[in-house]
Amino acid sequence: MSRPAPAIVILGSGSLNTARRIQQCCSEALIYGLAGRVEDVDRSYSDFGATLRELYQQGTPIIALCAAGIVIRTLAPLLLEKGAEPPVLAVAEDASAVVPLLGGLGWVNDLAREIAAGLGIAPAITTSGELRFGTCLLNPPSGYALGDLELGKRFVSDLLAGEPVRIEGDAPWLASAQLPESQQARLSIHIGSAEREPAADELLIYPRNVLLKASAEVSAQTIREALHEAKLAWQSLACIVAPDTLMGSAQLRETALELAVPLRFVSAAEQLPVDWRESGSGLKFGVALAPLDPQQIGRARGRLAVIGLGPGAAELMVPAVKAELARANDVLGYETYVRMAGPFRADQVLHCTDNREEMQRARHAFELAAQGRSVVVVSSGDPGVFAMAAAVLEALHESTEPQWHSVDLEILPGVSASLATAAQAGAPLGHDFCVMSLSDNLKPWSIIEKRLDLASEADLALAFYNPISRSRPWQLGVALDIVRRHRTAQTPVVLGRDIGRPGQTLRVITLGDLTPDQVDMRTMVLIGSSTTCTFPRADGTQWVYTPRWYGEKP
Ligand code: SAH
């Protein structure tokens, strides 16, 4: 199974060199640097503790270039919580030491060895079984599952005490281990998919070589019972395989989740490399000679996420969007936004298109997702505000492809430009407001005029997206004439340009002073209502807000 990409966390530019060398041996790892202290990293963060804890909770492996003590103290509050423990390592800034700290039953030692090899040093491995036998018996390679951790720990301490061991079954990875093997040994390592009672003198390791064929919806309980009847260990279940037609089934998803196995879909014609056995209850199990790699069987239910990046700054991107970008196989969008969403790993495919090809892009996204891929369509700001979410839903609505309709589709919100701009100015949208796009590409200009007139008359604060462009040079002037029929020249106006991006500007002026040449297509225009007011800030600029009340102050 694929391992998540590690985060290399550094505090200053003194560690950048070592971080880069580590990145060379773990090419998928991203470098996280403290904002203001180091530049030219993959991700910037402003709070070390919060960032480390967030990474840990997301299950991201952490390679921290700082003192082990700092890492331990930072993560300490989380260590008593249950849940998966990602590998956590401390690496000396000068690349002289690699110390695996947490995730010892996972692959932290593998990661430590990999990094140490890249840096040309010896890793500080401290797990005794691993030191003695050259492998962690309690952490079999992918494709195998350990029977019971507590019994396993006892078993390993017996081995460490000097007892010999027998190996029953096929365990290719143990061939290179330095185990004290003897055919007469009391202790044995048993590898097999048959159901077996755990015993203290046996270390049970199950190959994941069994798959269940679900031709209809089925519960986890039914599968457990059928496995028992067939005398197969539930730990050996590698995946559930279902026909393509069941891809939309919520019940099957729940079953797979409960059994913690992947759910894969195959067409009726697909052949699987297993020996079929039928259980008494009519469920079919396929047993293979070696562990099965579910990734190679049929396909997963495809996923399509339409995400909003926010205005641009990484801190304003919601965590769910970051997680979605990390799991994406394919990323589609207007080139500028795809670049903004990066950096990406070498295995992620980018499909950059022109800003105007929205419907085509939406259909392409469904085609990719229907193949079982994890697809992300990027928008700036919020995907539901003059952006890709509506185009994607329109494409789905028009489609009769059952495969498209069973894709796991999710829209993940972002901070829209009007809200990001308003926040910087104060609270100009603090009361009722109206959001409009001034683009007449997809709607008649007459409807824009009508809405402008009525919204202005209703005394709503106004937020204009797409205010002007080279192909729409005169529209903004006409729009302002309409607004001026209902608002005084003193009405506050906020112009936010490239908000949250390099070179951003924020200006507070009045409606009387506003001319279309102050505005371009990267500008957000906010026009106050009759109650919107301004007052000076300590730094000489203006706060703008619209009070929450209307009419008489309560
Ligand atoms: N989905 C986007 C809006 C896309 S329409 C969102 O929710 O923000 C594009 C328009 O949004 C631009 O013409 C501009 O008016 C505005 N805009 C987008 N990003 C902006 C930013 N960072 N600063 C100012 N305006 C922005």
XYZ file of C-alpha atoms in Angstrom, residues 104-434:
331
model
C 8.406 2.170 15.816
C 5.849 -0.447 14.882
C 5.300 1.251 11.582
C 8.026 2.061 9.170
C 9.939 4.749 11.060
C 13.066 2.576 11.124
C 12.822 1.958 7.371
C 12.542 5.686 6.850
C 15.456 6.327 9.230
C 17.624 3.837 7.335
C 16.674 5.397 4.005
C 17.562 8.897 5.211
C 20.737 7.729 6.940
C 21.867 5.989 3.764
C 21.275 9.196 1.814
C 23.255 11.220 4.361
C 26.002 8.622 4.635
C 25.586 8.015 8.382
C 24.223 5.254 10.684
C 20.629 5.632 11.923
C 20.041 5.604 15.688
C 17.823 2.484 15.733
C 16.744 1.648 19.276
C 14.159 -1.148 18.875
C 15.910 -4.247 20.243
C 14.166 -6.961 18.192
C 15.012 -5.129 15.048
C 18.642 -4.636 16.069
C 19.092 -8.309 16.860
C 17.169 -9.866 13.949
C 17.546 -7.161 11.329
C 13.778 -6.915 10.898
C 10.858 -5.916 13.063
C 8.875 -9.151 13.369
C 5.873 -7.211 14.611
C 5.816 -5.106 11.458
C 5.605 -7.539 8.552
C 5.891 -6.049 5.054
C 2.855 -4.821 3.171
C 0.672 -7.697 2.071
C 0.978 -9.373 5.501
C -0.863 -8.680 8.746
C 0.259 -9.415 12.287
C -2.202 -11.545 14.293
C -1.968 -9.963 17.725
C 0.363 -7.220 18.881
C 0.394 -8.012 22.605
C 1.041 -11.731 22.073
C 3.630 -10.690 19.507
C 5.535 -8.532 21.977
C 5.764 -11.469 24.399
C 6.895 -13.745 21.561
C 9.674 -11.351 20.561
C 10.908 -11.016 24.130
C 11.105 -14.851 24.364
C 13.172 -14.794 21.185
C 15.378 -12.049 22.562
C 15.906 -14.219 25.648
C 17.633 -16.703 23.368
C 15.002 -19.244 22.300
C 15.174 -20.725 18.804
C 12.269 -20.531 16.335
C 10.639 -22.479 13.510
C 9.131 -20.869 10.440
C 5.953 -22.483 9.085
C 4.623 -21.218 5.804
C 5.914 -18.824 3.206
C 7.673 -15.709 4.553
C 10.105 -14.531 1.869
C 11.136 -11.416 3.819
C 12.388 -13.525 6.743
C 14.953 -15.259 4.535
C 17.395 -12.418 5.080
C 16.640 -12.019 8.813
C 19.128 -13.347 11.350
C 16.716 -15.608 13.249
C 17.975 -18.495 15.446
C 16.117 -21.145 13.412
C 15.718 -24.721 14.507
C 13.218 -27.410 13.421
C 12.849 -28.555 17.046
C 12.034 -25.103 18.393
C 9.072 -24.597 20.718
C 8.410 -21.146 19.272
C 7.119 -20.873 15.732
C 6.243 -18.163 13.281
C 3.190 -19.320 11.385
C 2.265 -17.733 8.072
C -1.062 -18.725 6.534
C -4.592 -17.613 5.767
C -6.420 -20.383 7.625
C -8.327 -19.320 10.733
C -6.248 -20.266 13.775
C -6.492 -19.913 17.551
C -3.751 -17.610 18.845
C -1.245 -19.340 21.118
C 1.605 -17.921 23.196
C 4.314 -19.938 21.472
C 3.173 -18.917 18.006
C 3.554 -15.654 16.136
C 0.691 -15.585 13.656
C 1.192 -13.639 10.457
C -1.541 -13.621 7.882
C -0.877 -13.092 4.177
C -3.529 -10.829 2.711
C -4.361 -13.210 -0.083
C -8.138 -13.557 0.196
C -10.672 -11.516 -1.683
C -14.411 -11.486 -1.300
C -16.656 -11.234 -4.313
C -19.762 -9.238 -3.464
C -22.329 -9.636 -6.213
C -24.898 -7.745 -4.135
C -24.857 -5.521 -1.084
C -23.572 -7.364 1.966
C -22.862 -6.471 5.595
C -19.543 -6.755 7.414
C -21.124 -9.215 9.847
C -22.220 -11.553 7.033
C -18.701 -11.484 5.597
C -17.122 -12.257 8.989
C -19.464 -15.217 9.480
C -18.838 -16.528 5.975
C -15.058 -16.269 6.446
C -15.393 -18.240 9.669
C -17.467 -20.919 7.914
C -14.884 -21.145 5.166
C -12.178 -21.445 7.898
C -10.397 -18.385 6.554
C -8.854 -15.786 8.869
C -10.467 -12.360 8.632
C -6.982 -10.855 8.858
C -6.226 -12.383 5.456
C -8.993 -10.515 3.692
C -7.199 -8.248 1.201
C -10.171 -6.555 -0.417
C -13.801 -6.705 -1.424
C -14.450 -6.935 -5.136
C -17.793 -5.856 -6.557
C -19.200 -5.340 -10.046
C -18.933 -1.842 -11.551
C -22.710 -1.514 -11.287
C -22.478 -1.394 -7.476
C -20.033 1.505 -7.451
C -22.626 3.880 -6.003
C -23.564 1.558 -3.113
C -23.296 3.214 0.293
C -23.821 -0.119 2.061
C -20.758 -1.667 0.414
C -18.688 1.389 1.283
C -19.701 1.034 4.904
C -18.920 -2.690 4.903
C -15.435 -2.103 3.488
C -14.816 0.685 5.981
C -15.896 -1.501 8.879
C -13.629 -4.350 7.751
C -10.871 -1.833 6.969
C -10.238 -3.274 3.516
C -10.246 -1.568 0.116
C -13.307 -1.855 -2.104
C -12.497 -2.508 -5.762
C -14.759 -2.717 -8.790
C -14.468 -4.987 -11.792
C -16.427 -5.472 -15.007
C -18.178 -8.794 -15.508
C -15.502 -9.920 -17.977
C -12.477 -9.370 -15.743
C -10.555 -12.480 -14.640
C -8.952 -12.560 -11.202
C -5.827 -14.596 -10.292
C -7.462 -16.586 -7.508
C -8.868 -19.971 -6.695
C -12.617 -19.631 -5.932
C -14.266 -21.133 -2.854
C -17.924 -20.845 -2.012
C -18.998 -20.511 1.599
C -22.180 -22.131 2.882
C -23.950 -18.783 2.830
C -23.330 -18.387 -0.895
C -20.552 -15.784 -0.661
C -17.573 -16.417 -2.883
C -13.990 -16.096 -1.686
C -10.968 -16.046 -3.942
C -7.709 -17.278 -2.448
C -4.392 -16.487 -4.126
C -1.012 -18.144 -3.598
C 0.714 -14.923 -2.542
C -0.558 -11.656 -1.044
C -2.841 -9.715 -3.363
C -2.169 -6.081 -4.186
C -5.651 -4.508 -4.222
C -4.280 -1.630 -6.333
C -3.828 -4.146 -9.162
C -7.389 -5.471 -8.977
C -10.057 -3.655 -11.011
C -10.379 -0.049 -9.909
C -11.440 2.029 -6.926
C -14.584 4.145 -6.922
C -13.384 7.302 -8.589
C -13.349 10.557 -6.691
C -13.863 14.050 -7.989
C -13.356 17.027 -5.701
C -14.020 20.557 -6.830
C -11.925 22.682 -4.555
C -11.474 26.362 -3.738
C -7.913 27.547 -3.132
C -8.979 30.739 -1.388
C -7.571 34.033 -2.640
C -3.993 32.766 -2.864
C -2.205 32.803 0.484
C -1.536 29.285 1.807
C -2.863 30.154 5.288
C -6.256 30.923 3.784
C -6.618 27.490 2.201
C -8.862 25.197 4.272
C -7.209 22.008 5.616
C -9.686 19.734 3.790
C -8.514 21.243 0.491
C -4.852 20.663 1.389
C -5.624 17.026 2.202
C -7.512 16.644 -1.075
C -4.607 18.022 -3.097
C -2.294 15.566 -1.358
C -4.393 12.558 -2.408
C -5.045 13.691 -5.990
C -3.866 11.656 -8.971
C -4.999 14.300 -11.457
C -5.351 18.045 -11.109
C -7.337 20.059 -13.630
C -7.794 23.773 -13.977
C -6.737 27.061 -15.410
C -2.947 27.061 -15.473
C -2.510 30.011 -13.041
C -4.641 28.275 -10.398
C -3.046 24.861 -10.889
C 0.354 26.508 -10.297
C -1.045 28.207 -7.184
C -2.224 24.822 -5.844
C 1.282 23.269 -6.145
C 3.919 22.077 -5.599
C 2.956 18.614 -6.795
C 4.683 15.268 -6.674
C 6.123 13.682 -9.799
C 3.332 11.059 -9.818
C 0.552 13.656 -9.959
C -0.718 14.520 -13.440
C -1.516 18.160 -14.170
C -4.035 19.066 -16.872
C -3.808 22.797 -17.453
C -6.363 24.358 -19.739
C -7.545 27.758 -20.847
C -9.882 29.634 -18.522
C -12.784 29.443 -20.966
C -12.958 25.699 -21.491
C -14.967 25.030 -18.350
C -17.507 22.494 -19.629
C -14.862 20.530 -21.473
C -12.703 20.501 -18.346
C -15.647 19.313 -16.235
C -16.344 16.419 -18.618
C -12.671 15.485 -18.734
C -12.649 15.395 -14.913
C -15.539 12.890 -14.892
C -13.864 10.741 -17.538
C -10.738 10.486 -15.365
C -12.671 9.912 -12.131
C -14.798 7.194 -13.780
C -11.553 5.246 -14.335
C -11.155 5.091 -10.560
C -8.737 7.996 -10.237
C -8.762 10.680 -7.582
C -9.337 13.919 -9.444
C -9.236 17.528 -8.299
C -10.651 20.479 -10.206
C -9.244 23.748 -8.901
C -10.879 27.154 -8.672
C -9.576 30.257 -7.011
C -11.544 31.553 -4.039
C -14.652 29.430 -3.608
C -15.502 26.885 -6.332
C -19.196 27.712 -6.044
C -18.747 31.443 -6.706
C -18.492 32.132 -10.462
C -16.256 29.096 -10.812
C -16.036 25.378 -11.567
C -18.533 23.772 -9.150
C -21.592 24.757 -11.164
C -19.927 23.679 -14.430
C -19.087 20.270 -12.949
C -22.665 19.778 -11.720
C -24.033 20.903 -15.071
C -21.858 18.324 -16.844
C -23.101 15.607 -14.475
C -26.738 16.694 -14.847
C -26.431 16.434 -18.639
C -24.745 13.047 -18.544
C -26.464 9.671 -18.835
C -23.237 7.761 -18.042
C -23.943 5.665 -14.928
C -20.184 5.647 -14.243
C -20.150 9.429 -13.935
C -23.086 9.398 -11.542
C -21.409 6.882 -9.219
C -18.227 8.956 -8.868
C -17.635 10.166 -5.300
C -18.212 13.867 -5.970
C -17.508 16.503 -3.354
C -17.306 20.287 -3.436
C -14.828 21.761 -0.940
C -15.280 25.457 -0.157
C -12.719 28.228 -0.111
C -12.469 31.842 0.975
C -14.023 33.836 -1.828
C -12.344 37.048 -3.063
C -15.185 39.250 -1.785
C -14.789 37.875 1.739
C -10.984 38.019 1.697
C -11.117 41.629 0.468
C -13.824 42.605 2.955
C -11.832 41.141 5.844
C -8.800 43.233 4.983
C -10.876 46.417 4.788
C -12.816 45.731 7.997
C -16.435 44.639 7.587
C -17.922 46.389 4.541
C -20.200 43.353 4.022
C -21.247 43.362 7.687
C -24.936 43.686 6.808
C -27.063 42.471 3.840
C -25.148 42.459 0.597
C -25.430 41.397 -3.012
